[in-house]
XYZ file of C-alpha atoms in Angstrom:
663
model
C -103.805 -24.052 143.025
C -106.631 -21.248 142.804
C -109.342 -23.654 142.150
C -108.325 -25.875 145.122
C -107.598 -22.602 147.340
C -111.318 -21.352 146.580
C -112.831 -24.842 147.668
C -111.907 -24.873 150.293
C -113.389 -21.186 151.502
C -116.343 -22.095 149.821
C -116.491 -25.612 152.104
C -115.330 -23.507 155.101
C -117.486 -20.712 154.615
C -120.754 -22.592 153.734
C -120.340 -24.452 157.265
C -120.669 -21.172 158.210
C -124.114 -20.172 156.536
C -122.890 -18.058 153.884
C -124.526 -17.986 150.943
C -122.270 -14.875 148.533
C -119.103 -14.130 148.766
C -117.835 -10.213 147.403
C -114.377 -8.739 146.836
C -114.235 -5.998 149.512
C -112.120 -3.421 148.463
C -110.497 0.393 149.658
C -111.311 2.760 146.820
C -110.165 6.576 147.233
C -113.559 7.410 149.421
C -111.808 6.772 152.380
C -114.031 4.116 153.342
C -114.782 0.387 151.763
C -117.008 -0.829 148.852
C -118.214 -4.164 148.131
C -120.624 -6.080 145.363
C -122.241 -9.136 146.983
C -122.954 -12.585 144.476
C -124.548 -15.481 145.650
C -122.611 -18.933 144.937
C -124.982 -19.815 141.946
C -123.896 -20.962 138.648
C -125.643 -22.499 135.601
C -125.342 -26.208 135.439
C -125.151 -26.040 131.369
C -128.974 -28.285 131.810
C -131.100 -25.826 132.246
C -130.808 -26.189 136.478
C -128.216 -24.295 138.830
C -125.668 -25.268 141.107
C -123.555 -23.864 144.127
C -120.125 -22.935 142.650
C -117.101 -20.702 143.357
C -113.949 -21.096 141.413
C -110.473 -19.681 141.181
C -111.568 -17.705 138.202
C -113.996 -15.941 140.444
C -111.967 -15.968 143.285
C -109.028 -14.594 141.466
C -110.780 -11.666 139.486
C -113.966 -9.665 138.796
C -114.739 -6.479 137.137
C -116.250 -3.386 138.854
C -117.345 0.061 137.495
C -113.843 1.983 137.547
C -115.975 4.966 137.043
C -118.323 5.682 139.862
C -115.708 5.860 142.051
C -113.464 8.952 142.803
C -110.228 8.228 140.096
C -108.873 11.345 139.703
C -109.699 11.482 135.190
C -107.860 8.246 134.756
C -111.584 6.523 134.089
C -114.146 8.279 132.200
C -117.589 7.520 132.556
C -117.744 5.645 128.920
C -114.454 3.561 130.258
C -116.199 1.785 132.976
C -114.612 -1.233 133.432
C -112.262 -2.029 136.373
C -111.117 -4.685 137.994
C -110.825 -6.141 142.048
C -108.008 -8.750 142.436
C -107.377 -10.886 145.061
C -105.156 -10.089 147.695
C -103.719 -13.348 148.909
C -101.266 -11.753 151.776
C -104.495 -10.351 153.758
C -107.044 -13.155 155.022
C -110.693 -14.015 154.244
C -113.412 -12.964 156.505
C -117.252 -13.611 156.705
C -119.624 -10.733 157.613
C -122.988 -11.898 158.262
C -124.355 -14.697 155.343
C -121.042 -13.096 153.154
C -117.374 -14.411 152.116
C -115.264 -11.263 152.188
C -112.366 -11.463 150.136
C -109.834 -8.335 150.304
C -108.597 -7.159 146.906
C -106.680 -4.607 145.052
C -109.152 -2.405 142.938
C -107.094 -1.159 139.847
C -108.538 0.146 136.337
C -108.094 -1.418 133.389
C -105.545 0.567 131.618
C -103.349 -0.585 135.071
C -103.343 2.878 137.577
C -104.469 1.784 141.304
C -107.637 3.418 141.742
C -107.542 2.765 145.767
C -105.105 2.302 148.433
C -104.369 -1.562 148.838
C -102.496 -1.359 145.621
C -99.865 1.519 146.256
C -99.830 -0.135 149.554
C -98.246 -3.581 149.470
C -96.037 -1.710 146.616
C -94.608 0.444 149.089
C -94.417 -2.762 152.003
C -92.743 -4.304 149.190
C -89.997 -1.843 148.637
C -89.164 -0.911 152.062
C -88.868 -4.535 153.081
C -86.330 -5.057 149.942
C -84.474 -1.849 150.724
C -84.303 -2.429 154.515
C -83.312 -6.335 153.779
C -80.419 -4.720 151.981
C -79.139 -2.953 154.671
C -79.337 -5.220 157.390
C -77.984 -7.557 155.432
C -75.066 -5.310 156.567
C -75.415 -6.434 160.124
C -76.271 -10.212 160.064
C -76.609 -12.145 156.900
C -78.894 -14.764 157.396
C -81.727 -12.480 157.787
C -84.103 -13.616 155.197
C -87.090 -11.000 155.275
C -88.009 -7.738 156.854
C -91.598 -6.780 157.963
C -93.178 -3.686 158.369
C -94.998 -3.399 161.586
C -98.048 -0.493 161.866
C -99.961 -0.394 165.254
C -102.999 1.858 165.050
C -105.420 3.835 168.301
C -108.745 4.382 167.252
C -109.940 7.730 168.811
C -113.791 8.265 168.427
C -116.895 9.635 170.173
C -120.065 8.007 170.909
C -123.410 9.882 170.932
C -126.854 9.249 171.966
C -129.022 8.410 168.908
C -131.680 10.113 169.840
C -129.872 13.152 170.081
C -127.559 12.697 166.994
C -131.063 12.082 165.294
C -131.755 16.450 166.135
C -128.822 17.676 164.969
C -129.020 17.961 161.276
C -125.505 19.402 161.172
C -124.186 16.366 162.641
C -126.118 13.618 159.832
C -125.114 15.313 157.445
C -121.420 16.368 158.006
C -120.389 14.397 161.382
C -119.673 17.316 162.935
C -121.618 20.242 164.648
C -121.647 23.345 163.151
C -123.285 25.423 165.025
C -123.771 25.653 169.001
C -121.789 27.715 171.984
C -119.357 24.804 173.817
C -121.481 23.057 177.166
C -120.547 24.827 180.657
C -118.943 21.593 181.281
C -116.642 20.328 178.898
C -113.048 18.685 179.809
C -111.834 21.591 181.866
C -111.621 19.089 184.725
C -109.875 16.815 183.359
C -111.984 14.072 184.977
C -112.942 12.380 181.767
C -109.324 10.164 180.722
C -108.604 7.038 181.944
C -111.916 7.285 184.008
C -114.417 4.078 184.935
C -115.835 3.736 181.706
C -119.914 3.959 181.629
C -121.414 0.645 181.861
C -123.278 1.420 178.716
C -120.238 2.296 176.949
C -118.658 -0.723 178.101
C -121.682 -3.297 176.936
C -120.771 -1.266 173.554
C -117.098 -2.327 173.810
C -117.511 -5.462 175.099
C -119.723 -6.519 171.972
C -117.439 -4.907 169.739
C -114.106 -6.938 170.952
C -116.522 -9.966 170.659
C -117.054 -9.286 167.418
C -113.695 -8.389 166.395
C -112.143 -11.241 167.163
C -114.861 -13.317 165.829
C -112.797 -11.633 162.523
C -109.579 -11.613 163.275
C -109.012 -8.307 164.609
C -107.201 -8.513 168.371
C -108.065 -5.555 169.862
C -105.976 -5.262 173.183
C -106.897 -1.612 174.943
C -109.902 0.434 175.620
C -110.251 3.785 177.349
C -111.834 6.765 177.962
C -110.619 9.688 176.110
C -109.797 12.807 177.247
C -113.338 14.717 176.041
C -116.314 13.696 177.311
C -118.012 11.072 175.484
C -114.467 10.412 173.460
C -113.336 6.931 173.754
C -110.134 4.841 172.362
C -109.423 0.820 171.053
C -106.033 -0.177 170.189
C -104.910 -3.963 168.403
C -102.022 -5.963 169.026
C -99.469 -4.343 166.341
C -99.761 -6.476 163.415
C -98.215 -6.602 159.785
C -98.794 -3.230 157.648
C -101.047 -4.763 155.161
C -103.075 -6.235 157.900
C -103.373 -3.469 160.288
C -104.705 -1.461 157.260
C -107.378 -4.116 156.696
C -108.714 -4.672 160.358
C -108.728 -0.852 160.544
C -111.259 -0.244 157.830
C -113.013 -3.618 159.109
C -113.302 -2.467 162.654
C -114.357 1.314 161.442
C -117.680 -0.304 159.846
C -117.873 -2.549 162.695
C -118.469 0.032 165.144
C -120.567 1.948 163.451
C -122.900 -1.292 163.259
C -122.406 -2.560 166.846
C -123.157 1.535 168.142
C -126.866 1.385 166.785
C -127.655 -2.261 168.759
C -126.591 0.010 171.640
C -128.720 3.151 170.633
C -125.002 4.996 169.986
C -124.199 6.576 166.742
C -120.184 6.338 166.703
C -118.658 9.977 165.047
C -115.268 9.460 163.344
C -115.111 13.246 162.567
C -111.441 14.482 163.430
C -113.522 17.364 165.109
C -117.146 16.789 165.978
C -117.846 19.214 168.596
C -115.835 22.555 169.048
C -113.541 23.644 172.092
C -112.447 19.737 172.802
C -110.172 17.436 172.295
C -110.307 16.285 168.440
C -110.002 12.503 167.433
C -106.736 10.713 165.598
C -105.371 7.871 164.254
C -102.134 7.495 166.066
C -100.226 5.171 163.849
C -96.751 3.492 165.406
C -94.699 2.284 162.885
C -91.656 0.378 162.662
C -89.648 -2.126 160.758
C -88.907 -6.170 162.555
C -86.774 -8.970 160.865
C -88.338 -12.889 160.411
C -86.229 -13.148 162.878
C -87.512 -11.403 166.007
C -85.264 -8.250 165.867
C -87.075 -4.785 165.975
C -85.044 -2.747 163.999
C -85.378 0.242 165.874
C -85.255 -0.664 169.265
C -81.885 -0.566 170.680
C -79.699 -3.811 171.608
C -77.044 -5.101 174.248
C -74.117 -4.794 171.777
C -72.283 -1.394 170.413
C -72.855 -3.396 166.816
C -76.931 -3.564 167.406
C -76.806 0.296 168.278
C -75.323 0.376 165.380
C -77.583 -0.920 163.273
C -80.531 0.704 165.596
C -79.202 4.115 164.953
C -78.474 3.356 161.432
C -82.344 2.872 160.936
C -83.439 5.318 163.028
C -81.207 8.542 160.937
C -82.487 6.926 157.587
C -86.283 7.474 159.096
C -85.302 10.879 159.941
C -83.444 11.834 156.856
C -86.801 10.457 154.869
C -89.349 12.257 157.084
C -86.782 15.439 157.228
C -86.546 15.041 152.643
C -90.537 14.093 152.613
C -91.895 16.274 155.494
C -94.101 17.911 152.981
C -95.450 14.890 151.287
C -96.448 13.203 154.855
C -97.948 15.697 155.993
C -100.181 15.903 152.080
C -100.749 12.617 153.579
C -102.596 12.680 156.504
C -104.393 16.578 155.259
C -108.026 16.406 154.896
C -111.010 18.730 155.169
C -111.932 17.225 158.424
C -108.541 17.008 159.946
C -107.389 20.859 159.219
C -109.858 21.367 161.918
C -108.216 18.993 164.141
C -104.767 19.760 163.801
C -102.814 22.595 166.075
C -104.772 22.138 169.171
C -105.938 20.401 171.958
C -102.870 18.000 172.318
C -102.981 17.286 168.616
C -100.158 17.797 166.574
C -99.228 20.717 164.224
C -99.769 21.303 160.892
C -95.746 21.098 160.568
C -93.632 17.823 160.240
C -91.158 17.351 162.886
C -89.691 14.298 164.637
C -89.205 14.410 168.846
C -86.282 11.908 169.857
C -86.168 12.894 173.397
C -83.024 13.577 175.393
C -81.293 10.133 175.904
C -81.243 9.616 172.108
C -80.618 13.065 171.538
C -77.580 13.139 172.765
C -76.287 9.622 171.463
C -76.888 11.636 167.718
C -75.065 14.506 169.118
C -71.713 12.571 170.322
C -71.570 10.693 166.888
C -72.134 14.113 165.042
C -69.551 16.191 167.116
C -66.755 12.869 167.239
C -64.164 12.183 164.019
C -64.352 8.521 162.664
C -61.012 7.857 165.203
C -62.614 8.658 168.287
C -65.852 6.066 167.499
C -63.654 3.343 165.921
C -60.324 1.912 167.156
C -58.701 -1.492 166.957
C -58.971 -3.110 170.707
C -55.859 -5.841 170.956
C -57.837 -7.717 173.064
C -62.043 -7.286 171.257
C -60.361 -6.550 167.740
C -62.556 -4.016 166.235
C -63.877 -1.531 168.873
C -67.015 0.956 168.641
C -66.905 3.919 171.121
C -70.790 4.342 171.120
C -72.536 5.312 174.311
C -74.545 2.650 175.794
C -78.828 2.753 174.978
C -80.891 0.968 177.535
C -82.588 -1.675 175.637
C -85.870 -0.718 177.465
C -85.290 3.002 176.034
C -88.713 3.545 175.540
C -88.594 4.309 180.134
C -85.789 6.614 179.644
C -88.269 8.423 176.889
C -90.242 11.384 177.760
C -93.591 11.451 175.328
C -94.048 15.368 173.553
C -97.831 15.188 172.728
C -97.041 18.104 169.924
C -95.177 16.397 168.127
C -96.092 14.685 164.860
C -93.432 11.927 164.520
C -92.249 11.276 168.053
C -89.644 8.387 168.622
C -91.741 5.976 171.364
C -88.710 3.053 172.225
C -88.914 0.618 169.909
C -91.269 2.646 166.947
C -92.175 5.984 165.913
C -95.303 6.979 166.665
C -96.687 9.362 163.544
C -99.571 11.140 165.601
C -100.900 12.975 162.623
C -103.108 10.628 161.308
C -107.064 11.410 161.692
C -109.270 9.591 162.983
C -111.105 8.796 159.844
C -108.295 8.569 157.353
C -106.945 5.041 156.235
C -104.248 4.368 157.563
C -102.995 3.055 154.197
C -102.593 6.728 152.766
C -99.556 7.348 155.403
C -98.189 4.298 155.871
C -98.123 4.588 151.364
C -95.551 7.651 151.787
C -93.681 6.573 154.718
C -92.520 3.093 153.760
C -92.105 4.642 150.155
C -90.140 7.631 151.416
C -88.134 5.543 153.704
C -87.864 2.730 151.179
C -85.688 5.522 148.756
C -83.715 6.522 151.661
C -82.160 3.305 152.466
C -81.227 2.685 148.776
C -79.984 5.748 148.756
C -77.971 5.102 152.207
C -76.640 1.701 150.939
C -75.350 3.202 147.491
C -73.254 5.621 149.914
C -71.897 3.061 151.937
C -70.926 0.830 149.206
C -69.536 3.465 147.207
C -67.120 4.389 150.733
C -66.278 0.273 150.941
C -65.431 -0.153 147.061
C -63.086 3.193 147.593
C -61.380 0.477 150.229
C -63.185 2.092 153.781
C -64.185 -0.660 155.808
C -67.506 -1.829 156.209
C -68.681 -0.437 160.657
C -66.574 2.886 159.458
C -68.243 3.369 155.741
C -71.369 3.324 157.615
C -71.026 5.465 160.841
C -69.177 8.062 158.291
C -72.392 8.162 156.136
C -74.377 8.109 159.014
C -72.422 11.565 160.780
C -72.795 12.677 157.812
C -77.130 11.890 157.928
C -77.438 13.538 161.675
C -75.892 16.645 160.360
C -78.347 16.999 157.090
C -81.589 15.920 158.773
C -81.105 18.262 161.966
C -83.669 20.944 160.978
C -86.212 17.843 160.910
C -85.349 17.301 165.110
C -87.296 19.029 167.394
C -88.362 18.319 171.158
C -90.116 21.671 172.331
C -93.577 23.006 171.873
C -95.487 22.789 168.534
C -97.443 25.036 169.616
C -96.016 27.816 170.084
C -95.695 31.134 167.593
C -91.587 30.335 167.992
C -91.439 27.276 166.393
C -93.289 28.195 163.220
C -90.758 30.492 162.597
C -87.994 28.303 163.644
C -89.197 26.011 161.220
C -89.417 28.479 158.640
C -85.683 29.169 159.238
C -85.256 25.309 159.060
C -86.557 25.455 155.122
C -89.131 22.960 156.433
C -93.376 23.152 155.366
C -95.112 25.229 156.966
C -97.905 25.786 154.540
C -101.359 25.183 156.364
C -103.866 25.821 153.210
C -105.510 22.359 153.071
C -105.663 21.996 148.646
C -102.026 23.877 148.520
C -100.862 21.316 150.739
C -102.104 18.233 148.298
C -99.968 19.624 145.810
C -96.740 18.179 147.508
C -97.755 14.825 145.875
C -96.829 16.808 142.723
C -93.303 18.209 143.745
C -90.155 16.775 141.524
C -88.758 15.328 144.684
C -92.317 13.333 145.106
C -92.879 11.853 141.872
C -88.959 10.715 141.594
C -89.403 8.772 144.865
C -92.567 7.164 144.195
C -91.621 6.082 140.456
C -87.844 4.875 141.696
C -89.786 2.940 144.342
C -92.312 1.352 142.041
C -95.005 2.504 143.903
C -96.750 5.210 141.678
C -96.411 6.686 138.556
C -96.629 10.225 137.881
C -100.347 9.656 136.398
C -101.651 7.859 139.840
C -100.214 10.981 141.546
C -101.687 13.769 139.040
C -105.031 11.330 139.313
C -104.467 11.119 143.269
C -104.103 14.523 143.933
C -107.153 15.502 141.995
C -109.220 13.184 144.364
C -107.900 15.373 147.122
C -109.028 18.653 146.259
C -112.327 16.641 144.597
C -113.166 15.782 147.925
C -111.637 18.673 150.063
C -114.335 20.976 147.915
C -116.959 19.017 148.365
C -117.311 18.304 151.901
C -116.622 22.382 152.575
C -119.624 22.754 149.919
C -121.651 19.781 152.119
C -121.384 22.222 154.979
C -122.138 25.600 153.672
C -125.424 23.697 151.797
C -125.913 22.339 155.291
C -125.405 25.594 157.609
C -126.943 27.872 155.318
C -130.209 25.751 155.344
C -129.991 25.535 159.165
C -129.318 29.429 159.097
C -132.252 30.623 157.460
C -134.409 28.069 158.345
C -134.401 27.302 161.474
C -132.025 30.005 163.275
C -133.306 33.280 162.137
C -136.680 32.309 162.447
C -136.307 31.985 166.213
C -134.559 34.943 166.956
C -136.831 36.559 164.725
C -139.877 35.197 166.607
C -137.872 36.620 170.125
C -137.504 39.827 168.373
C -141.172 40.015 168.041
C -142.120 39.141 171.477
C -139.572 42.014 172.421
C -141.131 44.596 170.139
C -144.413 44.172 171.257
C -143.435 43.677 175.320
C -142.151 47.696 174.019
C -145.445 48.876 172.344
C -146.849 47.532 175.367
C -145.031 49.018 177.751
C -145.362 52.798 176.300
C -149.507 51.998 176.113
C -148.872 50.971 179.772
C -146.332 53.854 181.213
C -145.730 57.384 180.504
C -143.450 58.320 177.788
C -140.315 58.612 179.912
C -140.821 55.546 182.360
C -141.138 53.669 179.694
C -138.646 54.364 177.453
C -136.704 53.722 180.719
C -138.591 50.036 181.148
C -138.145 49.616 177.613
C -134.472 50.318 176.515
C -132.775 47.720 176.882
C -135.490 45.486 175.173
C -134.774 47.822 171.931
C -131.128 47.411 172.398
C -131.560 44.067 172.438
C -134.175 44.469 168.827
C -131.331 46.147 167.378
C -128.530 43.891 167.731
C -130.763 40.919 167.114
C -131.806 42.865 163.651
C -128.372 43.685 162.953
C -126.809 39.758 163.493
C -129.743 38.454 161.194
C -129.331 41.069 158.716
C -125.518 39.803 158.449
C -126.213 36.161 158.812
C -128.796 36.829 155.310
C -126.142 38.879 153.371
C -123.034 36.304 154.165
C -125.449 33.383 153.415
C -126.148 34.801 149.806
C -122.671 35.902 149.775
C -121.263 32.008 150.506
C -124.057 30.820 147.493
C -122.659 33.192 145.226
C -118.726 32.333 146.023
C -119.949 28.194 145.751
C -121.558 29.483 141.758
C -118.086 31.054 140.748
C -116.361 27.590 142.520
C -118.603 25.803 140.736
C -118.056 27.217 137.253
C -114.213 26.871 137.276
C -113.449 23.447 135.844
C -109.860 23.524 136.735
C -110.314 21.096 140.442
C -106.981 22.711 141.777
C -108.428 26.041 141.116
C -111.591 25.133 142.387
C -110.507 24.073 145.558
C -108.519 26.777 146.565
C -111.655 29.070 146.016
C -113.215 27.316 148.473
C -110.417 27.279 150.418
C -109.985 31.147 150.766
C -113.416 32.295 149.763
C -116.508 30.132 151.759
C -114.211 28.814 153.972
C -113.455 32.209 156.067
C -117.389 33.325 155.485
C -118.297 29.606 157.485
C -116.724 30.519 160.751
C -117.602 34.285 160.379
C -121.757 33.372 160.283
C -120.808 30.861 162.584
C -119.408 33.730 165.385
C -122.680 35.762 164.482
C -124.478 32.664 165.343
C -122.840 32.360 168.645
C -123.700 36.197 169.738
C -127.597 35.356 168.699
C -127.521 32.738 170.719
C -126.490 34.275 173.423
C -128.983 37.574 173.144
C -131.931 34.504 172.574
C -130.800 32.073 175.024
C -133.697 31.826 177.258
C -136.384 31.917 174.482
C -134.235 29.180 172.586
C -134.227 26.886 175.791
C -138.421 27.449 175.926
C -138.787 25.955 172.324
C -137.973 22.203 172.774
C -137.591 21.819 168.920
C -134.594 23.639 168.505
C -133.234 22.776 171.751
C -131.158 20.175 170.722
C -130.414 21.362 167.196
C -128.478 24.656 169.080
C -126.721 22.843 171.790
C -124.197 20.022 172.226
C -125.990 18.737 175.327
């Protein structure tokens, strides 16, 4: 069969001018990887022929030690395999046939995002199907859906090239805020600039050619910030399409004189960029499991899946936070509409009242025998269009929005698979536990509906701490969340430790998604990526400060000194002292700031050396968090002060102008 499929693929691809093929996979770099091979093989007679066999389609070998692997592969143990994922369609980019694949080590461990994502989807759809059979035994398949919303910044390519920090780190490490940014709130949903609209149109056309159904485009809140979103798709395909469109955006932007910034917080003082993950489950019969129905039985099904989702989020709120945490997303979380680094769930007034009603009622109140109707459920009427009756809470990381949950915490440059692996796996485990609890009551003679309601009522009480409809930014909520037992950790590397908690390991292993060894490896990769990103930012900032900022400040300081000397020679001593007083004060202040900056840059270099001598990756990551990250902020504050002092001088030096200012 593989040979026949490969022959069909090759025929289709060559008709489009394709000459090469590649196994397209998603390593733990947050990007994609590919190695291109031509449709060329020896014919055994000294010549060549075009060939693409089933063997080449199904599997290829790649270097498993050259990608982040967390110690699963040593340098001398290089073998890894990419294996075809038939559930995701192949596509053509330029002259290359791209085949979506998983990427695994020679010893079987996953080295990518797709392999555990597929396992998590299989786990959640199987456990959801078992629970769905309580309500409709005819359902044969459950689908995990994902609708992502990709936010991004567009920057003129010329201005981008003038910023070494943007080039090397994706964000501006220094430079004060623009006088006008988003204070007037006049950019969101405003008229799209014609140059940007041309980019968007080009992007949508090429996305559609690749089978990516882009539906929405609009201005976002911050200046030069925009968003696109597709039609909802099956989770695995949606992840593939998001990774592909991020690559496509970068390519198309350059042809329009732009650069795309996917960093979560490229500019200080304005909204950052997220990637809201709208997640839901549905049946092969067209029923959304998290949408209310028209009958009390359908609403019981709806409540069952909503409450089990809340239970999964409650018991694994720290893990869900770890799944979206990164060195770059840390800058975004908790400010300018981004959710805080405490996972909670917003349900809205109406749904909260329904759950409270169920919690406070007894079984006799909820289930009764009616002479005409038989079994009667006293579940309050829930409008089918619940989305119109549910307000939104932009500070909620995990909000119910009518027929799905919106996971708002993932960052704009992240792979959606990381969050989906954690969420699908947690939901799979929870549904397995739910079915066990219900079946246990049924075996004791409890009617099915009564058993379901009893378990649901108990769950509503248990997961109540995860429900929060208030302001997630307030200090009161931080205190309240700690009292509720939610994970309130804010240190990025310490948050990663949630992957290695006993309950996380038990959950991933019981659902067959990842082993303890794979989790330990991924945790080490996350520590390493965090450390390296902070290190790169520290190096870039140190270089810019010492080779660009300080020399400009000293040049200005020298002019002030020269002015003071000439003033002294020109005027009487007392008058000269009065006239030069302000300049002399500025000279002292410049000297103070430049001395402090030099001292802190040297200290930061030493801190990096200490951290680099630490062999244990976790300790290294914490050393960076505790030592280098605060130094970066202190240095930036002094640079801000220095810029204010020499503001006019900076503007008269064109070669430094773009370096020091966002606009």
